[in-house]
Protein backbone atom coordinates (compact mmCIF):
# COMPACT_ATOMS: atom_id res chain seq x y z
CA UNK A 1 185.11 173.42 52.95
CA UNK A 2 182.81 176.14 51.50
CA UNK A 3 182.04 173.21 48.52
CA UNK A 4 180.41 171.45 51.83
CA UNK A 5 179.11 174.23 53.55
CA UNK A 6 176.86 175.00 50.29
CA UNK A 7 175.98 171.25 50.35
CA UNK A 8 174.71 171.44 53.43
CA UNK A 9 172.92 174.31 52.95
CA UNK A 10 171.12 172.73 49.89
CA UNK A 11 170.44 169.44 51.98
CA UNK A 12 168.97 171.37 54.92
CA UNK A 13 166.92 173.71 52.44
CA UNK A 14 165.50 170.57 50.73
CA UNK A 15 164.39 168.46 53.92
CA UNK A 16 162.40 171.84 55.12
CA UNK A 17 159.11 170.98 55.84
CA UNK A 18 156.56 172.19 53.76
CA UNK A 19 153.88 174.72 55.47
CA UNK A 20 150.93 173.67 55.87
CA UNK A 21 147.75 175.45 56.48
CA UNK A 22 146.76 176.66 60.00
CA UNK A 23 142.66 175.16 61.27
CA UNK A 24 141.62 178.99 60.53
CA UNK A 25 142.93 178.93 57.14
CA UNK A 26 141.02 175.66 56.03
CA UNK A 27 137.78 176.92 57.53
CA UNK A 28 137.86 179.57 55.94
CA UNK A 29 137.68 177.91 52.32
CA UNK A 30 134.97 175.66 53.66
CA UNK A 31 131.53 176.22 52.86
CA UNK A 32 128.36 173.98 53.46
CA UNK A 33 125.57 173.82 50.34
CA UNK A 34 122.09 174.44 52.11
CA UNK A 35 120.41 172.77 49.76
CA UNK A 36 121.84 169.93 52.09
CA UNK A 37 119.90 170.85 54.83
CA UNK A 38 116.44 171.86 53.12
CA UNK A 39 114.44 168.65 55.03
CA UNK A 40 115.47 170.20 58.55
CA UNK A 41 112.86 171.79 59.64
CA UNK A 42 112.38 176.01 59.52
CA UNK A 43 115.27 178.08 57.94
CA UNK A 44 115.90 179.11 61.06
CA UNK A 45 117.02 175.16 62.02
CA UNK A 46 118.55 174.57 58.99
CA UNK A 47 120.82 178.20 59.37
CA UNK A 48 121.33 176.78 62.78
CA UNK A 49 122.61 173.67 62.23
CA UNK A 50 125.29 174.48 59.98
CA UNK A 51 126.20 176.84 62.92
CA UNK A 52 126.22 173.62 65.55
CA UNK A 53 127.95 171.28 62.77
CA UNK A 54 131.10 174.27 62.60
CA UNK A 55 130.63 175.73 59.29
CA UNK A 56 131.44 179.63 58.72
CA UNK A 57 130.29 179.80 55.31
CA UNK A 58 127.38 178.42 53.81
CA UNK A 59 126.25 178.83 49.75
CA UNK A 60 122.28 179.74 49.42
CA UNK A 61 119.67 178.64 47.32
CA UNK A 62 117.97 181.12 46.12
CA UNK A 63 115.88 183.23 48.97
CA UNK A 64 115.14 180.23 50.92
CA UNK A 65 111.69 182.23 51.05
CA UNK A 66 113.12 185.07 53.05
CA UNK A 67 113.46 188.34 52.61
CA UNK A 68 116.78 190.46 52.48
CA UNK A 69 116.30 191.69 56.56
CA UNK A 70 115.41 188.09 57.56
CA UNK A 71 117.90 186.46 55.72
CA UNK A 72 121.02 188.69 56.92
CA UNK A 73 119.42 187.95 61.14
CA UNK A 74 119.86 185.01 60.46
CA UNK A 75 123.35 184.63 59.04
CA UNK A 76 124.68 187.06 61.71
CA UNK A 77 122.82 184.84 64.43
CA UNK A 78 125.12 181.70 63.48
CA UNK A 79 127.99 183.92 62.62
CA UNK A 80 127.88 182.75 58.96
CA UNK A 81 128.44 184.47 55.93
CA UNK A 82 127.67 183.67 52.58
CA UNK A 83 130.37 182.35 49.46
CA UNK A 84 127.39 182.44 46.76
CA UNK A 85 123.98 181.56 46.00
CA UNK A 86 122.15 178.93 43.70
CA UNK A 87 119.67 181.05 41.61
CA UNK A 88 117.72 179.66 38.14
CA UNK A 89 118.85 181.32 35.16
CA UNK A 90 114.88 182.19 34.00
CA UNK A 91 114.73 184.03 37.51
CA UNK A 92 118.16 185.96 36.45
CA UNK A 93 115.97 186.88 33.14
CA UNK A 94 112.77 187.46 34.81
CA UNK A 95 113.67 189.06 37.97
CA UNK A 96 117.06 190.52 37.42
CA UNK A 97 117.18 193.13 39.72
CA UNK A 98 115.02 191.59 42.88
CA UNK A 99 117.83 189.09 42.36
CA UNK A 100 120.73 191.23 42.58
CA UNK A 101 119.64 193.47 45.19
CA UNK A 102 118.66 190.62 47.72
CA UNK A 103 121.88 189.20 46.78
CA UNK A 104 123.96 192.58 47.23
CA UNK A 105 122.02 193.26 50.83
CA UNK A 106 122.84 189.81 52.48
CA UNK A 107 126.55 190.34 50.99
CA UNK A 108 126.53 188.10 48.10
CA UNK A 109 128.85 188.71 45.27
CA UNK A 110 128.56 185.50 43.71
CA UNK A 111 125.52 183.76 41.69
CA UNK A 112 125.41 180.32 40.67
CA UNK A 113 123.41 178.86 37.70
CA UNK A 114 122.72 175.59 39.12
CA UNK A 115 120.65 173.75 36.65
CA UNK A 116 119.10 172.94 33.49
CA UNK A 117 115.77 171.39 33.02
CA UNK A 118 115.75 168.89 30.60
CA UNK A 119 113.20 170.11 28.29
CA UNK A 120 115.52 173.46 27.98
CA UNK A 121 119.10 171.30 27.42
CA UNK A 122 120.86 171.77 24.32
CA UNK A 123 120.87 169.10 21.67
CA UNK A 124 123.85 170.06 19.74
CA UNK A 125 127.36 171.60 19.71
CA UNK A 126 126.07 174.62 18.26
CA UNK A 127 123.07 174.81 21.37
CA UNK A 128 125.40 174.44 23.73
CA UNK A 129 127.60 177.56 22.05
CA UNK A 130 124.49 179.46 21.94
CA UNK A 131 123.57 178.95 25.63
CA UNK A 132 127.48 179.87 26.28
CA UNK A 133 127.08 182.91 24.65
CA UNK A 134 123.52 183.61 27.08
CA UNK A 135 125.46 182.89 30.06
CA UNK A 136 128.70 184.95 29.07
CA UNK A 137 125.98 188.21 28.13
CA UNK A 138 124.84 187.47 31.57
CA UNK A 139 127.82 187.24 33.12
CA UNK A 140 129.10 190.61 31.51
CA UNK A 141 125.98 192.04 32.73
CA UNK A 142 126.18 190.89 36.45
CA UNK A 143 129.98 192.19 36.54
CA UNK A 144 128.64 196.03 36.04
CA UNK A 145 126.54 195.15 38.83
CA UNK A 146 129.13 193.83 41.24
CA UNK A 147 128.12 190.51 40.42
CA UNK A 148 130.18 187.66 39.57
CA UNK A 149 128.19 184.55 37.79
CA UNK A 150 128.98 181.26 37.88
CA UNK A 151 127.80 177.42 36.24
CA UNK A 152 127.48 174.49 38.70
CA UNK A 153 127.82 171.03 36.43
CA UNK A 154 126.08 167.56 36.91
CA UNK A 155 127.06 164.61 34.80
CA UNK A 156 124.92 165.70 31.42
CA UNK A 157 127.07 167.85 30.72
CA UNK A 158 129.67 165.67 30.42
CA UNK A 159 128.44 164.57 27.08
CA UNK A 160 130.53 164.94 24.18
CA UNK A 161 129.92 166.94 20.84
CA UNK A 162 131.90 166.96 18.04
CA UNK A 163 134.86 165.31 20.94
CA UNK A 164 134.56 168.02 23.32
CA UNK A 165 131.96 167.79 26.25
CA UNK A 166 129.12 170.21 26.78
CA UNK A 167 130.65 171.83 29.95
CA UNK A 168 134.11 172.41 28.02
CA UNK A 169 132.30 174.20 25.02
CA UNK A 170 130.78 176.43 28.02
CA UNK A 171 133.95 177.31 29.13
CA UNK A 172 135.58 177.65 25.91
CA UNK A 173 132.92 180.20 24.26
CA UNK A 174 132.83 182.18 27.63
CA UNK A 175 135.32 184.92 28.75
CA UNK A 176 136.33 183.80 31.83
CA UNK A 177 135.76 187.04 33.77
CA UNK A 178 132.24 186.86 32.95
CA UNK A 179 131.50 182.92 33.51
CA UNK A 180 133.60 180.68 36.55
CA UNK A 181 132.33 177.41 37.30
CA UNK A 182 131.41 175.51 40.42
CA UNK A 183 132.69 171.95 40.03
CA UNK A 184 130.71 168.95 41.35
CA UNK A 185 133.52 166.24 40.99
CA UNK A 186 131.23 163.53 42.07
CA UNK A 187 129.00 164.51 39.17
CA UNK A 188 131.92 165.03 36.97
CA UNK A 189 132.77 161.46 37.62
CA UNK A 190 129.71 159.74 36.97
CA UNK A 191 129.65 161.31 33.56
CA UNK A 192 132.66 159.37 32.98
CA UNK A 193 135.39 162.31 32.89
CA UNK A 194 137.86 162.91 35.24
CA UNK A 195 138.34 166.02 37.82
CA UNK A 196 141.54 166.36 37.93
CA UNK A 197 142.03 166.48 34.40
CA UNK A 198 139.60 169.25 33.46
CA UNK A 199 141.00 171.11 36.75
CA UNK A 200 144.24 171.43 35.42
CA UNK A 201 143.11 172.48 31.94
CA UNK A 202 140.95 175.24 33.04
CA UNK A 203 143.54 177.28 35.64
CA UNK A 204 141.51 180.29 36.99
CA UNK A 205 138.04 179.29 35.95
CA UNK A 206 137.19 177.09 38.58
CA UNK A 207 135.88 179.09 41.71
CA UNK A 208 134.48 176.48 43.93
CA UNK A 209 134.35 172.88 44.43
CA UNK A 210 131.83 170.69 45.67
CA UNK A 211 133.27 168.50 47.66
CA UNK A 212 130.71 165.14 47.89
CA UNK A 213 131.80 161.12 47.06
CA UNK A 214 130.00 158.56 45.12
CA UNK A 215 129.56 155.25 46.45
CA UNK A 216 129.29 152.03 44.70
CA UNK A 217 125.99 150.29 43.51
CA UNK A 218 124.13 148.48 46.48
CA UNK A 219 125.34 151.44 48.63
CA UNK A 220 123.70 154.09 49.51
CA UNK A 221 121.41 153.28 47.23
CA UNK A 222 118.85 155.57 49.21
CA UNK A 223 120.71 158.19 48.99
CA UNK A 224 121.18 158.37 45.29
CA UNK A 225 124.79 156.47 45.69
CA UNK A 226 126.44 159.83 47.11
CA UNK A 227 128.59 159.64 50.35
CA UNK A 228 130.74 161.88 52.08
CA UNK A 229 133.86 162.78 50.56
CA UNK A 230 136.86 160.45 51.48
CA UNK A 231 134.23 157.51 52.12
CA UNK A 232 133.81 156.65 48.50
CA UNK A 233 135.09 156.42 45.18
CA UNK A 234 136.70 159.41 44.31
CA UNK A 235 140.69 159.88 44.14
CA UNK A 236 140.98 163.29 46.58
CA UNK A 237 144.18 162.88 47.16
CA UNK A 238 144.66 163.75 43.10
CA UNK A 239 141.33 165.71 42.87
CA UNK A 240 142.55 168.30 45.71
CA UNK A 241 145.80 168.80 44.84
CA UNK A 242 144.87 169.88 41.59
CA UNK A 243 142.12 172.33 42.78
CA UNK A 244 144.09 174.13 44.58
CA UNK A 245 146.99 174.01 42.03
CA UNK A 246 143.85 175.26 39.41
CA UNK A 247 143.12 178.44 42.29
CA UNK A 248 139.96 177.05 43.67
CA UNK A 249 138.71 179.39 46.20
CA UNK A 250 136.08 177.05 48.01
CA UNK A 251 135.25 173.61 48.70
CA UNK A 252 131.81 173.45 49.27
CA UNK A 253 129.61 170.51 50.98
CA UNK A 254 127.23 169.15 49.47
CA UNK A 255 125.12 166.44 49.71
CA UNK A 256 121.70 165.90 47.10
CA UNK A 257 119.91 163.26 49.13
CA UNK A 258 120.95 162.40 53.16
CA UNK A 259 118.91 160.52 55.29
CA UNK A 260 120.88 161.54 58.00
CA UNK A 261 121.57 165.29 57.68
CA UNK A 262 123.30 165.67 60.89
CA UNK A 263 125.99 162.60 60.46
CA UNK A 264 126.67 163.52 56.69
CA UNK A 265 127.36 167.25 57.25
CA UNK A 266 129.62 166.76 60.35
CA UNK A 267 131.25 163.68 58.86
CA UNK A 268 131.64 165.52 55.25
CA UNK A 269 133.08 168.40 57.06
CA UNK A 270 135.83 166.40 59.33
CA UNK A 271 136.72 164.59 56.11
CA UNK A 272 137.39 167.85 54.00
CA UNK A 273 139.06 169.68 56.85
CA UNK A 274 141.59 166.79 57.64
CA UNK A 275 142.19 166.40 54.00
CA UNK A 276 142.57 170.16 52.91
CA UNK A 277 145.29 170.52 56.53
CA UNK A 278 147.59 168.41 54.63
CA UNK A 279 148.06 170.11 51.88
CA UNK A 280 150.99 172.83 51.45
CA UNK A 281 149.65 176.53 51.27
């Protein structure tokens, strides 16, 4: 009988359901990319629609042309607050503290290298070591600030040297208090590697993903092929399991070129809410 009674036990305990995450929970890893919105209209518009489209959390590009006082009215006037911030790497060198201190008044802990031009990409293994070792300087430096500094990928550097691709040497020659990075699967993908896989190789790097699709050729071709996620290409239900698994703190939307703002943000955001509520937290 007690041989049973343990059985039973075990069944029941097995057939529990998993918990799942609460609507407050998901929205509050949700972010929206403003670079999204940077056709509509005034800031003011743009800050307003993410508001009216149900987003908490929004990630910055740079200043958006404000200044520290205008900014923060206008993030507390659509109850938003702010994950991180887009900001060049020459004006982290040339304007290192304007940068941090706008960034530390609005409440920003978080800066984001977003992009390399291609006249300053590296060439070689060794350049891409040597801008690993900039960023991880930088990153050291930003941490004594109260900063923390990330990377945001496209596909170049997915390219491999010497078998390894240029956003894996960044990683590897990096401490990873000093450098996380911001994934953009759907860039990831189009540079022919997989999410999921450098997700799971890189547990506690990866701070935020952006969460955007690709869509085939002959769709969307005006909108540079991307979609929003769950209404292309990409395999989420592999890709998000394995981001949270990795310790990914945001999922951030993002989209490079809408036509319709409006539709893509909402849509993008109903997509990544209903997707994220299934999973177990």
């Amino acid at each position: 009988m007690k041989k049973l009674m343990v059985l039973a036990g075990l069944v029941t305990s097995l057939v529990l359901p998993i918990p799942q995450a609460s609507a407050a929970d998901v929205e509050n890893e949700i972010a929206l990319q403003m670079y999204t919105l940077r056709n509509v209209g005034t800031p003011a518009e743009q800050f307003a629609m993410a508001h009216k489209a149900g987003f908490k959390h929004v990630e910055l590009v740079g200043t958006h042309g404000l200044d520290a006082a205008q900014m923060k009215s206008l993030l507390q006037n659509n109850q938003l607050t702010v994950t991180s911030a887009h900001v060049q790497l020459s004006a982290l060198e040339q304007d290192y503290q304007p940068t941090v201190a706008f960034n530390k008044a609005i409440g920003n802990h978080t800066i984001i290298v977003p992009w390399i031009e291609p006249q300053d990409r590296p060439a070689s293994q060794q350049g891409w070591i040597e801008y690993a070792q900039k960023l991880d300087k930088l990153g050291a430096k930003l941490r004594k600030d109260g900063i923390q500094l990330g990377y945001h990928n496209h596909n170049f550097e997915m390219k491999k040297y010497g078998g390894i691709t240029a956003l894996e040497i960044i990683l590897n020659h990096t401490q990873r208090d000093n450098l996380k990075l911001e994934m953009d699967a759907a860039w990831v993908s189009r540079g022919g590697q997989d999410p999921a896989r450098l997700l799971k190789a890189y547990p506690g790097r990866i701070y935020a993903l952006h969460a955007k699709d690709n869509a085939g050729i002959g769709v969307r071709d005006d909108e540079m092929n991307f979609a929003p996620l769950g209404d292309g290409l990409l395999d989420w239900k592999t890709i998000l399991p394995a981001a949270k698994a990795s310790g990914v703190k945001w999922f951030i939307v993002e989209h490079d070129l809408p036509k319709d703002p409006w539709q893509i943000i909402t849509t993008s955001h109903q997509n990544l809410r209903a997707a994220l509520e299934k999973l177990p937290h």
